[in-house]
Coordinates of C-alpha atoms in Angstrom, one line a residue:
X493 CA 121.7 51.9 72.3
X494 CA 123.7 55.1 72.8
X495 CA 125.0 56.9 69.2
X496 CA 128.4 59.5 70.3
X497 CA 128.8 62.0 67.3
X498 CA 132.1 63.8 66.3
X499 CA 135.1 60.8 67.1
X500 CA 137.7 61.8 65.2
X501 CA 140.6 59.8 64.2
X502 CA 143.5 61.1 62.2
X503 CA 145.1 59.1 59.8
X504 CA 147.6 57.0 61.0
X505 CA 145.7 55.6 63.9
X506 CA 143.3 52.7 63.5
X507 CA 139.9 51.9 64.3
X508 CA 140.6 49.3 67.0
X509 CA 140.8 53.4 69.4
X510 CA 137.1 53.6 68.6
X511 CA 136.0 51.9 71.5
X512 CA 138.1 53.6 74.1
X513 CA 137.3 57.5 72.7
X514 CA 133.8 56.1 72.8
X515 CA 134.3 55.0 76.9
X516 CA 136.0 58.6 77.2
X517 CA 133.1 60.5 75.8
X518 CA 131.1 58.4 78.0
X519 CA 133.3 59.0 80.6
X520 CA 132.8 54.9 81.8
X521 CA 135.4 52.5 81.5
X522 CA 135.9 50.6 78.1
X523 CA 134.6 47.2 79.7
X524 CA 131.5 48.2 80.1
X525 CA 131.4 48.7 76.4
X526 CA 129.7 45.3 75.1
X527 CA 129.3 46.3 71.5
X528 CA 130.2 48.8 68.6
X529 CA 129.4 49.3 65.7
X530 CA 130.6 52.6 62.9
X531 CA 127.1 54.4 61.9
X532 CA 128.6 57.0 59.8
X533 CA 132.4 57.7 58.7
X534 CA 133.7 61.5 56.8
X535 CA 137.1 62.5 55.7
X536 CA 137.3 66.0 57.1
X537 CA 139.6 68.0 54.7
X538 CA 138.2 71.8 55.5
X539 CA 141.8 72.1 56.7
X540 CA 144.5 71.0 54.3
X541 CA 147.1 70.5 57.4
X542 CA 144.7 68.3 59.3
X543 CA 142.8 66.0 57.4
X544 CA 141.4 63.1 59.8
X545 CA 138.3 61.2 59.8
X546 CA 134.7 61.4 61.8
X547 CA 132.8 58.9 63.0
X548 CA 129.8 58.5 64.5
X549 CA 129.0 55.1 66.5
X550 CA 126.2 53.0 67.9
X551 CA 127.3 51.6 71.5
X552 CA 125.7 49.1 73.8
X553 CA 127.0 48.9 77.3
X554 CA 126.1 46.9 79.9
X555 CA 125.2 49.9 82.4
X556 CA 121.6 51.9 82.4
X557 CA 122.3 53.7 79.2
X558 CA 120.0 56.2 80.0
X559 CA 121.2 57.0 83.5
X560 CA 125.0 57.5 81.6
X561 CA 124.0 59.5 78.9
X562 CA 122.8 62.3 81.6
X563 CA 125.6 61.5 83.6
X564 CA 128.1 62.2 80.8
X565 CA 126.2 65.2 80.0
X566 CA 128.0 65.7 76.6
X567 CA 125.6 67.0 73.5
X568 CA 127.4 64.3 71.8
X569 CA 125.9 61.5 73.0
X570 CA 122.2 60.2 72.6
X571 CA 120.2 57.6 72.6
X572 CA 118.8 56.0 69.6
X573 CA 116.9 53.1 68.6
X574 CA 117.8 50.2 66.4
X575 CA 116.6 50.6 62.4
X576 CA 114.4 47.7 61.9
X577 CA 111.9 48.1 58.4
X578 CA 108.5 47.6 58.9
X579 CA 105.9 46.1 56.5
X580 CA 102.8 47.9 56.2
X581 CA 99.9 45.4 56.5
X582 CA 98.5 43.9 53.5
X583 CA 94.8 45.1 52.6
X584 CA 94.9 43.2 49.3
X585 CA 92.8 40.9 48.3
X586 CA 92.9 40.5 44.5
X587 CA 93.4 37.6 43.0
X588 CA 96.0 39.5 40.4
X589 CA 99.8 39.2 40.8
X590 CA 100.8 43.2 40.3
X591 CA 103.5 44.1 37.7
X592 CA 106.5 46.2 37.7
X593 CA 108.0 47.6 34.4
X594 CA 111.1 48.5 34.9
X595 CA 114.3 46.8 36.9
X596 CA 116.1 49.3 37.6
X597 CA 116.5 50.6 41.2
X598 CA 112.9 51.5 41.8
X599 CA 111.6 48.1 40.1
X600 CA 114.1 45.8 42.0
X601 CA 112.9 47.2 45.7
X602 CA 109.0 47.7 44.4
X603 CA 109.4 43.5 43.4
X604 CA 111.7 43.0 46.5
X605 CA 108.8 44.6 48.7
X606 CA 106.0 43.1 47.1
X607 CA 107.9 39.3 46.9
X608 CA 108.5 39.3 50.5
X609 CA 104.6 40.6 50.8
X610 CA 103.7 37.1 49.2
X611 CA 102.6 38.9 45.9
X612 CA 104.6 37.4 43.7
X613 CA 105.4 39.9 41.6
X614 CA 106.1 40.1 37.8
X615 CA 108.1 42.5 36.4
X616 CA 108.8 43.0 33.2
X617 CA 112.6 44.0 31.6
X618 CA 112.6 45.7 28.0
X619 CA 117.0 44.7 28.4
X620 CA 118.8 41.2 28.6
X621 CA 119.8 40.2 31.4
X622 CA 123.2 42.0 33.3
X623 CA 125.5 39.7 31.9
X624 CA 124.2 39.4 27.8
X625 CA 123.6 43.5 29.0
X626 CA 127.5 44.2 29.5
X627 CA 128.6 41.8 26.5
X628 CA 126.2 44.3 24.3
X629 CA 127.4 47.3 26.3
X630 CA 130.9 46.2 25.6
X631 CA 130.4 45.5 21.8
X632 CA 129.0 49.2 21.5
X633 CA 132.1 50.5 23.0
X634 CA 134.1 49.2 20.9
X635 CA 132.5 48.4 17.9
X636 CA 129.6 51.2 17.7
X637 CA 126.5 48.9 17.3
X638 CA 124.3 49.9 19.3
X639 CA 121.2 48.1 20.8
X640 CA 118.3 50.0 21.1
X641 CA 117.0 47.6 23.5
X642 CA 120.5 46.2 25.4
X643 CA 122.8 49.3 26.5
X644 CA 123.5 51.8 29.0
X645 CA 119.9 52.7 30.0
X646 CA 118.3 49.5 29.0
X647 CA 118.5 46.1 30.9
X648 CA 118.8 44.6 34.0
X649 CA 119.9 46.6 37.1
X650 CA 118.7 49.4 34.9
X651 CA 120.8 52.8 34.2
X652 CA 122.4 52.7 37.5
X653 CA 124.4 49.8 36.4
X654 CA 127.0 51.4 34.5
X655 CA 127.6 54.4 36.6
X656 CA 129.5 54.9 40.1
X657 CA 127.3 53.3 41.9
X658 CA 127.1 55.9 43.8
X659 CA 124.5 56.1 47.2
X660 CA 124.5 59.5 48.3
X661 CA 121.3 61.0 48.3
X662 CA 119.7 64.3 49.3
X663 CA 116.0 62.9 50.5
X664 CA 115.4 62.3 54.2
X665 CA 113.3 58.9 53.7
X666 CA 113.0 55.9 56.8
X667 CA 113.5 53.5 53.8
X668 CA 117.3 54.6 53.3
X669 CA 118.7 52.1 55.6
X670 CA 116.0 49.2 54.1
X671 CA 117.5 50.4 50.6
X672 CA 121.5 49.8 51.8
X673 CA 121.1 46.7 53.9
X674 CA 119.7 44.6 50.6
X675 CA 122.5 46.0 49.0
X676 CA 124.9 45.3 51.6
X677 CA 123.2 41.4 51.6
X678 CA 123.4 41.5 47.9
X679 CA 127.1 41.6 47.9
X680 CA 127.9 45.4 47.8
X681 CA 130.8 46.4 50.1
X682 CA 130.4 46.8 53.7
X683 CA 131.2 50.7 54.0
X684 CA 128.1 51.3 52.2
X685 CA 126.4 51.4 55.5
X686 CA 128.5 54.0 57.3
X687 CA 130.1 55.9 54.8
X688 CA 129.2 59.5 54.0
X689 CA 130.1 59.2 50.4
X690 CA 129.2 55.4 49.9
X691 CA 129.2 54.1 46.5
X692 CA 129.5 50.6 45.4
X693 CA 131.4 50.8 41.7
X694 CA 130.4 49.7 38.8
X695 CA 132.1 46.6 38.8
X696 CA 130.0 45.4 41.9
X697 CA 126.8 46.2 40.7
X698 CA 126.5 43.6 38.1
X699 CA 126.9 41.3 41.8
X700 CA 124.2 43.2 43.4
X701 CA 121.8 43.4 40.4
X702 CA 121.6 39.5 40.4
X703 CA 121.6 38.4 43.4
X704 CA 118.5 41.1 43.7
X705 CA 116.8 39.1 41.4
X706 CA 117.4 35.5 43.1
X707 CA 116.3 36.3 45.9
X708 CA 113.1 38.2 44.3
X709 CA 112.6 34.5 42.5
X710 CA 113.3 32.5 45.7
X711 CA 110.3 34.1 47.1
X712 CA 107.6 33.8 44.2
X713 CA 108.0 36.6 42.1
X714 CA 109.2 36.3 37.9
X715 CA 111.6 38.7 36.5
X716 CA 111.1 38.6 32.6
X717 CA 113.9 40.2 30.7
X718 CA 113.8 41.1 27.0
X719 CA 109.6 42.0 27.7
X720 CA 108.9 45.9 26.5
X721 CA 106.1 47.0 27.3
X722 CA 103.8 48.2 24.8
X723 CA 100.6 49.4 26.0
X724 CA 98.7 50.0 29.1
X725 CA 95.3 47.7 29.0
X726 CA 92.5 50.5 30.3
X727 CA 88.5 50.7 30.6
X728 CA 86.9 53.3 32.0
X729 CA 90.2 55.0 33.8
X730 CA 91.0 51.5 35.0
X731 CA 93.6 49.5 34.4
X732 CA 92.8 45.9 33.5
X733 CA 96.3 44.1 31.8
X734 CA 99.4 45.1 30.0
X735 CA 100.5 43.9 26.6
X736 CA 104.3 43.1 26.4
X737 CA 106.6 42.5 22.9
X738 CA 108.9 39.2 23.7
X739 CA 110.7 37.8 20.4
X740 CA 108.6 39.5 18.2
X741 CA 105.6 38.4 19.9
X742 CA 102.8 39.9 21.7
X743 CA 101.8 38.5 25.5
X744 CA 99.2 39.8 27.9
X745 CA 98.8 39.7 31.4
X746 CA 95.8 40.7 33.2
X747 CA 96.2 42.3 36.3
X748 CA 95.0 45.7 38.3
X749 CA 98.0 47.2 39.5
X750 CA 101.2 48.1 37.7
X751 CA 104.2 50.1 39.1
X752 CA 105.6 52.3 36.4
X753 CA 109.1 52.0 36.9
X754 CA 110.3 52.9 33.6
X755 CA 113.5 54.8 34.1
X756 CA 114.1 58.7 32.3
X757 CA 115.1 57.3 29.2
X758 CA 111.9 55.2 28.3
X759 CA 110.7 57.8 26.0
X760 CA 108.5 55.8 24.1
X761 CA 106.5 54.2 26.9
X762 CA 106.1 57.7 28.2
X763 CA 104.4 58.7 24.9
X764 CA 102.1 55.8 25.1
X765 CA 101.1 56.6 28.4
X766 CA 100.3 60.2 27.2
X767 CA 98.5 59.1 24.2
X768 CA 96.4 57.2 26.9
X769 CA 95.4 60.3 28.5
X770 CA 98.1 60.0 31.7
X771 CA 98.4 63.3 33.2
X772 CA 101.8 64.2 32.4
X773 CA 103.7 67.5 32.9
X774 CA 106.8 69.3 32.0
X775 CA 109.7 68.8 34.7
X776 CA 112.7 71.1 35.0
X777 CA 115.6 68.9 34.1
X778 CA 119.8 69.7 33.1
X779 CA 121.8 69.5 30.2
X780 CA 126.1 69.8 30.2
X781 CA 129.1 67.9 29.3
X782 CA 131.2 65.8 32.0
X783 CA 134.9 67.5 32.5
X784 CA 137.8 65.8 33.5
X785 CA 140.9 65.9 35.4
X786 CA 144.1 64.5 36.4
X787 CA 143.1 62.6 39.5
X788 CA 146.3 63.6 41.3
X789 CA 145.1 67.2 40.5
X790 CA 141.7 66.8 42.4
X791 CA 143.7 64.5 44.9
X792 CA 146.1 67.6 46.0
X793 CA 143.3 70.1 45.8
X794 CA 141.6 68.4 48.2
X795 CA 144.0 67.2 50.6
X796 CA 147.1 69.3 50.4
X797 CA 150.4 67.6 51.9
X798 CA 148.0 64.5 52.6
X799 CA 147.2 63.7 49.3
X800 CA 148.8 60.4 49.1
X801 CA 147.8 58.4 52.2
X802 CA 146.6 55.3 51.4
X803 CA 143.8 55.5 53.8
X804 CA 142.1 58.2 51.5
X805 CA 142.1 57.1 48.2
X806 CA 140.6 59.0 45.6
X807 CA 139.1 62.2 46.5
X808 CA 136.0 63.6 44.8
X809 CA 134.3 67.1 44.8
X810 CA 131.0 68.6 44.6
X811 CA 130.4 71.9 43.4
X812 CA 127.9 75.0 42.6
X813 CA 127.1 78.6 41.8
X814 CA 123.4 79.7 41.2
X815 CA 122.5 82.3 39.3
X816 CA 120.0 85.1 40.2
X817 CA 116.3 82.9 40.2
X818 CA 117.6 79.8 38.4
X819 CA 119.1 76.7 39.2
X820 CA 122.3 78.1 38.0
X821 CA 125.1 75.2 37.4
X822 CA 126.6 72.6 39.5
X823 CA 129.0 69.1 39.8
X824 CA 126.5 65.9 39.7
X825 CA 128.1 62.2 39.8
X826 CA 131.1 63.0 40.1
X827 CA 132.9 59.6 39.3
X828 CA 136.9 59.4 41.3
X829 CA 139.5 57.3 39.4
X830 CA 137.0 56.9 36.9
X831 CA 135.8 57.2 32.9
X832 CA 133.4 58.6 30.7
X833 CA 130.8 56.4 29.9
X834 CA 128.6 56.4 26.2
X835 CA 125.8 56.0 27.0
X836 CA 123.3 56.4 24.2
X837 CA 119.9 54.4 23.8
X838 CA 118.8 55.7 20.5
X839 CA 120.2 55.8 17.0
X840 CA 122.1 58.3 15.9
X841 CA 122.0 60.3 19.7
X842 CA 125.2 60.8 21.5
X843 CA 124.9 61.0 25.5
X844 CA 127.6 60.9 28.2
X845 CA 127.8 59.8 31.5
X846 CA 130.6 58.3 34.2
X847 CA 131.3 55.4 35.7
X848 CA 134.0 54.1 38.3
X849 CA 135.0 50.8 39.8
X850 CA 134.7 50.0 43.6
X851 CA 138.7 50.7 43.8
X852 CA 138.6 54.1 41.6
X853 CA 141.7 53.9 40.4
X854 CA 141.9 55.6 36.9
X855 CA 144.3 58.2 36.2
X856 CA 141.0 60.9 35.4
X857 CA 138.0 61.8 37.4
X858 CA 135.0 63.1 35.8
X859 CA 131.9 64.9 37.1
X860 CA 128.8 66.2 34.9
X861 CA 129.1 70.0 35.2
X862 CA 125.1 70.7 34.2
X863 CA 123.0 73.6 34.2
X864 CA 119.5 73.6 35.3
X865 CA 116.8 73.9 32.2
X866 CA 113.5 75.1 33.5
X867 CA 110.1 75.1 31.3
X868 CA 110.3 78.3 30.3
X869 CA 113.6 77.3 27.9
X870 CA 111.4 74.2 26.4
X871 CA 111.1 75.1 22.8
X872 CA 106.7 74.7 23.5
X873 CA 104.5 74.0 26.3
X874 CA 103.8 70.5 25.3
X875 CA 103.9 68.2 28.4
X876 CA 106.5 66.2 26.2
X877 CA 108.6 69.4 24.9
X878 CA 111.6 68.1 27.2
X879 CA 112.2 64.7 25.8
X880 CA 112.1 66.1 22.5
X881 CA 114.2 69.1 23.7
X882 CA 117.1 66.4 25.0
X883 CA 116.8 64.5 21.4
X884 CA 117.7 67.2 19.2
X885 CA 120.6 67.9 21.3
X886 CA 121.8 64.3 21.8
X887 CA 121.5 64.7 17.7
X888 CA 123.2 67.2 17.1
X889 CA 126.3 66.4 19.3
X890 CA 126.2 63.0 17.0
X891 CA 126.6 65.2 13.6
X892 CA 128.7 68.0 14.8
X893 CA 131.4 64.5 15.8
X894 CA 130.8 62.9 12.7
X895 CA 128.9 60.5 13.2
X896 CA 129.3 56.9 14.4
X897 CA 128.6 57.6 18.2
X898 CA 132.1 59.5 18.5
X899 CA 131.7 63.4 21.3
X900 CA 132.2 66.8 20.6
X901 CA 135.4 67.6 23.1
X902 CA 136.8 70.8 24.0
X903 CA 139.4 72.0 26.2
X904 CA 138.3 74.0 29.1
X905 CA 140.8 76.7 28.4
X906 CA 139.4 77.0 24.6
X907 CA 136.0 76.4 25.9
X908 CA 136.5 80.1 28.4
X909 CA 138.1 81.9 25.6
X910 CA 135.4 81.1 23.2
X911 CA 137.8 79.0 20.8
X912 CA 137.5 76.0 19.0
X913 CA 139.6 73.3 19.9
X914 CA 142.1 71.7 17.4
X915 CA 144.3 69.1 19.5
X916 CA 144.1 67.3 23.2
X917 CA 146.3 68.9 25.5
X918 CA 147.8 66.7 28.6
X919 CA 144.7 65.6 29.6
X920 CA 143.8 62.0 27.3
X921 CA 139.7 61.5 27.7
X922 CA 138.5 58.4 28.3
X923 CA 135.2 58.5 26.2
X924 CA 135.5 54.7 24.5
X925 CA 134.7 55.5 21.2
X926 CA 136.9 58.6 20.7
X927 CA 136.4 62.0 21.0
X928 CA 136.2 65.1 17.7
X929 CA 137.6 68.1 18.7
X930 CA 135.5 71.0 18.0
X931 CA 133.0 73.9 19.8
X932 CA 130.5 72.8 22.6
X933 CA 128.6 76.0 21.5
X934 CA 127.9 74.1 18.2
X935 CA 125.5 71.5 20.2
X936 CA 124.9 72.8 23.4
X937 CA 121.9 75.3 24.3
X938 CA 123.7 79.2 24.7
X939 CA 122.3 78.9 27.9
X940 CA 124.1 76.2 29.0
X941 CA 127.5 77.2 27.5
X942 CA 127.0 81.0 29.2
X943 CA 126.4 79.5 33.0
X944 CA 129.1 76.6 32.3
X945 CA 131.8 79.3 31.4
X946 CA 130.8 81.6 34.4
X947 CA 131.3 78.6 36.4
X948 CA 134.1 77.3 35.4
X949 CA 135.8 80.0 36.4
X950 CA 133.7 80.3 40.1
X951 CA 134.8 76.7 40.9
X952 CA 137.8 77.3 40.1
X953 CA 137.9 79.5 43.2
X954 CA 136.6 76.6 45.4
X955 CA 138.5 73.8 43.7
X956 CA 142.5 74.9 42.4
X957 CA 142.8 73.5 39.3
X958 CA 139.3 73.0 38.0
X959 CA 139.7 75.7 35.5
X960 CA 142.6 73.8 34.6
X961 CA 143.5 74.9 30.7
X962 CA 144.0 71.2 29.1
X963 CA 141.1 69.7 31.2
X964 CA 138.3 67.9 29.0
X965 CA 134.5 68.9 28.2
X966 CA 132.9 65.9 26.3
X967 CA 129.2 66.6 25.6
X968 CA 126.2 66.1 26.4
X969 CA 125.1 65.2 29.5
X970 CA 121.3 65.4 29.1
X971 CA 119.8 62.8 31.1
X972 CA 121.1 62.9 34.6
X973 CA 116.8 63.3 35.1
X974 CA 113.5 63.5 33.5
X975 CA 112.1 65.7 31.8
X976 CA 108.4 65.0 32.6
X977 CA 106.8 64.4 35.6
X978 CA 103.5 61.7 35.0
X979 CA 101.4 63.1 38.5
X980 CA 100.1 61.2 40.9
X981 CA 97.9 61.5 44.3
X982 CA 98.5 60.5 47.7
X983 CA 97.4 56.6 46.7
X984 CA 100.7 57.1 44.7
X985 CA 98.3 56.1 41.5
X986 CA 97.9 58.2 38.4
X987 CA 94.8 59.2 36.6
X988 CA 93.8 55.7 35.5
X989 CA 93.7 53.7 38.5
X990 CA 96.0 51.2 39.5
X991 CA 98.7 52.6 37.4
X992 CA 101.9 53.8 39.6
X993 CA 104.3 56.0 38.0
X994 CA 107.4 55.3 40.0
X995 CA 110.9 56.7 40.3
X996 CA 113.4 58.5 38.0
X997 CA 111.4 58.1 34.9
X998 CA 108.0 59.8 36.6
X999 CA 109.5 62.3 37.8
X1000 CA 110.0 61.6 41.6
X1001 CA 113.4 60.6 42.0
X1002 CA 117.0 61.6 41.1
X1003 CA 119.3 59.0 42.1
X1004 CA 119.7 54.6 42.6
X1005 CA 118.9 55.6 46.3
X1006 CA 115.7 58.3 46.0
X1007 CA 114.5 55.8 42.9
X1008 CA 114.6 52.5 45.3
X1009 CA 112.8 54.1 48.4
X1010 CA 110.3 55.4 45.9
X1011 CA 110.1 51.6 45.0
X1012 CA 109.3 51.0 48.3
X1013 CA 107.0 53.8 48.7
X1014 CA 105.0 52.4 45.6
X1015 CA 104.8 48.8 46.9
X1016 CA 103.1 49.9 50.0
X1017 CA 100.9 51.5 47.8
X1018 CA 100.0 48.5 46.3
X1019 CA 99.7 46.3 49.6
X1020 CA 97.7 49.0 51.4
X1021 CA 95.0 49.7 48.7
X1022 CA 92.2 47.4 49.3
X1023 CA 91.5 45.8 45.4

């Protein structure tokens, strides 16, 4: 298979010309072509009077590939090999089924991998299942009653659920393509595999979480929703069961490997495992408030006189300015055509986050402008300082709005100036459960409020309009991470053996894609240790 980089098509022509630039750059004629396929398609908008798309393609011809790709001499053509995932043998030989806690986007592809290893996994859900999940999810929306146990953060298809759905990722990991063809087979979109920016919206999701779980069922393995964990079994730095709280009642399971895939906002499970003696450390982690904009304002700002073609949609951003030695501040899941999310887990906490459908088409789009928070800003060096650092925040922003799980807003223009803000300008945000106008610096650290101001004003110079006067700051943003990172070694296993802390919640992911292929990474684990 031949790939040919840098094909550029401009707007108005279609992808039917694909296979004749590919011929041209391999200077053969176009029947000789016998198959193509898009591996990776851009919007290039570096220049605002000639935005056009870039593809990169996989060809097979029915010539000596290798003989043409020296003939052609061009640097961008090459061959390639197919992706095809490999299993890792299986070494196991324990008469335990392993568990997974956690079904979010690490515990789906740990329970895929380990189902289609003939381990019939169980993995155990604190949440309902996706579709009592979004009935709850809903109800808090609207209504304010929360459940502690059925929300944003908490159920099946975990916190990745209600977001963007978004697939970019800034690991290099041969698992990557594994991760987006079950998603693709799951009933996410297509584009997924090619595009650059591939998301698949949060409307999809629910789609994809399911059929996940069917076919993780169809081969052996249990998914058991509404089942919180409550405590590891362990005898001398083994572990030997789990204990799990269904309906009120207490269930055991005995078994000598469990993959920890608890998600960043299990904070209790996380204390259990420290009272247990788990190695756990403090992890640098960010706190900020999502802004939003007009659409059509990010829309022009990035694509000038072609900011209307159909063919582009929606355009997104991503931004940052570091400071000297820190992480400074930057733009993270930045959601086009899309709303801000609440997305709170614990009583009387606020948190924020986006979320768009697979057509983005909402008149705002949001992004979490976030500033990094290293150790050294925790208020003590106890491994657990950030969780309880994120809390008082989360608390605060639910007092300074007055309670019932309403946000501190401010305009960005009042926000610069240092101002309290009295009244919504043109901008109307689309937090569901309304939004109190008031100071960010009343709940966010002066840290954070410093760096966001400085760049505000930064990005502004990289983005026209970001620093856009009536443009909305609803806070806080504190858990686009963890806090804490449980260690493990290069088994993958923690300090009491057979225990796997997996994905966002451990520490060792940052993302649905980085959190799945650790999934994977952990489920090799499992088949390749020799119990």
């Amino acid at each position: 298979m031949i790939r040919i980089n840098e094909i550029r098509l401009s707007l108005d022509e279609g992808e039917e010309l694909l296979t004749q630039k590919a011929a041209k750059a391999l200077k053969i004629n176009q029947k000789y072509i016998k198959s193509l396929t898009i591996f990776k398609k851009s919007v290039d908008a570096r220049k605002k009077d000639d935005v056009h798309f870039t593809y990169s393609v996989d060809v097979e011809i029915l010539l000596d590939e290798n003989q043409i790709v020296k003939k052609c001499k061009s640097n961008k053509a090459a061959l390639v090999k197919p992706y095809k995932y490999e299993m890792p043998p299986c070494n196991r030989s324990s008469a335990f089924r392993p568990v997974i806690v956690g079904f979010g986007p690490a515990g789906m592809l740990a329970g895929l991998i380990l189902a289609e290893a003939g381990l019939e996994p169980i993995i155990l859900e604190r949440g309902k299942r996706i579709d009592e999940r979004t009935r709850d999810v809903n109800e808090f929306w609207s209504k304010a009653k929360l459940d502690e146990e059925s929300n944003v953060q908490f159920g099946e298809g975990g916190a990745g659920t209600f977001s963007d759905g978004k697939l970019t990722t800034g690991i290099k990991s041969p698992f990557i393509r594994k991760v987006l063809d079950e998603l693709y087979e799951a009933g996410a979109p297509e584009e997924i595999l090619y595009s650059s920016k591939p998301h698949i919206g949060t409307d999809r999701l629910a789609v994809v979480v399911k059929n996940i779980r069917k076919k993780i069922e169809k081969l052996g393995g249990e998914v058991r929703c509404e089942c919180r964990l409550d405590k590891l079994i362990c005898a001398n730095g083994f572990i030997h069961g789990v204990s799990y709280i269904n309906g009120g009642k207490r269930y055991d399971i005995e078994t000598d490997s469990v993959i920890m895939a608890i998600g960043h906002s299990a904070r209790d499970t996380v204390e259990m495992m420290y009272s247990l003696g788990c190695e756990i450390i403090q992890k640098a982690f960010s706190v900020g408030a999502r802004i939003e904009h007009p659409q059509s304002l990010i829309n022009k700002a990035q694509y000038g006189e072609f900011a209307s073609h159909p063919k582009l949609g929606a355009a997104d951003y991503k931004l940052s300015c570091h400071g000297l030695h820190e992480r400074g501040a930057y733009t993270f899941c930045m959601c086009p055509g899309g709303t801000v999310v609440a997305a709170a887990s614990e009583k009387e906490g606020v948190i924020v986050n986006g979320m768009s459908s697979l057509a983005r088409d909402g008149e705002n789009a949001n992004s979490a402008l976030l500033v990094g928070i290293e150790p050294k800003d925790f208020p003590s060096e106890h491994p657990l300082s950030g969780i309880y650092y994120q809390r008082e925040i989360e608390h605060k922003a639910f007092e300074l709005a007055g309670g019932n799980y309403k946000a501190p807003a401010q305009l960005v223009g009042d926000f610069i100036k240092g101002e309290e803000s009295k009244m919504l300008g043109d901008v109307e945000p689309t937090y569901p459960l309304g939004v109190t106008m008031t100071s960010l610096d009343k709940c966010l650290p002066d840290k954070v409020t410093r760096t966001m101001r400085s760049a505000i004003t930064q990005m502004d110079e990289k983005l026209k309009g970001f620093a856009l006067y009536d443009a909305v700051l609803t806070a806080p943003e504190t858990r686009s991470s963890s806090s804490v990172r449980i260690l493990r070694d290069e088994f993958m296993q923690c300090n009491i053996r057979g225990v796997y802390p997996c994905g966002e919640g451990a520490g060792y992911a940052g993302g649905i894609v980085s959190a799945a292929c650790d999934g994977i990474k952990c489920a090799h684990a499992v088949l390749t240790d020799e119990h």
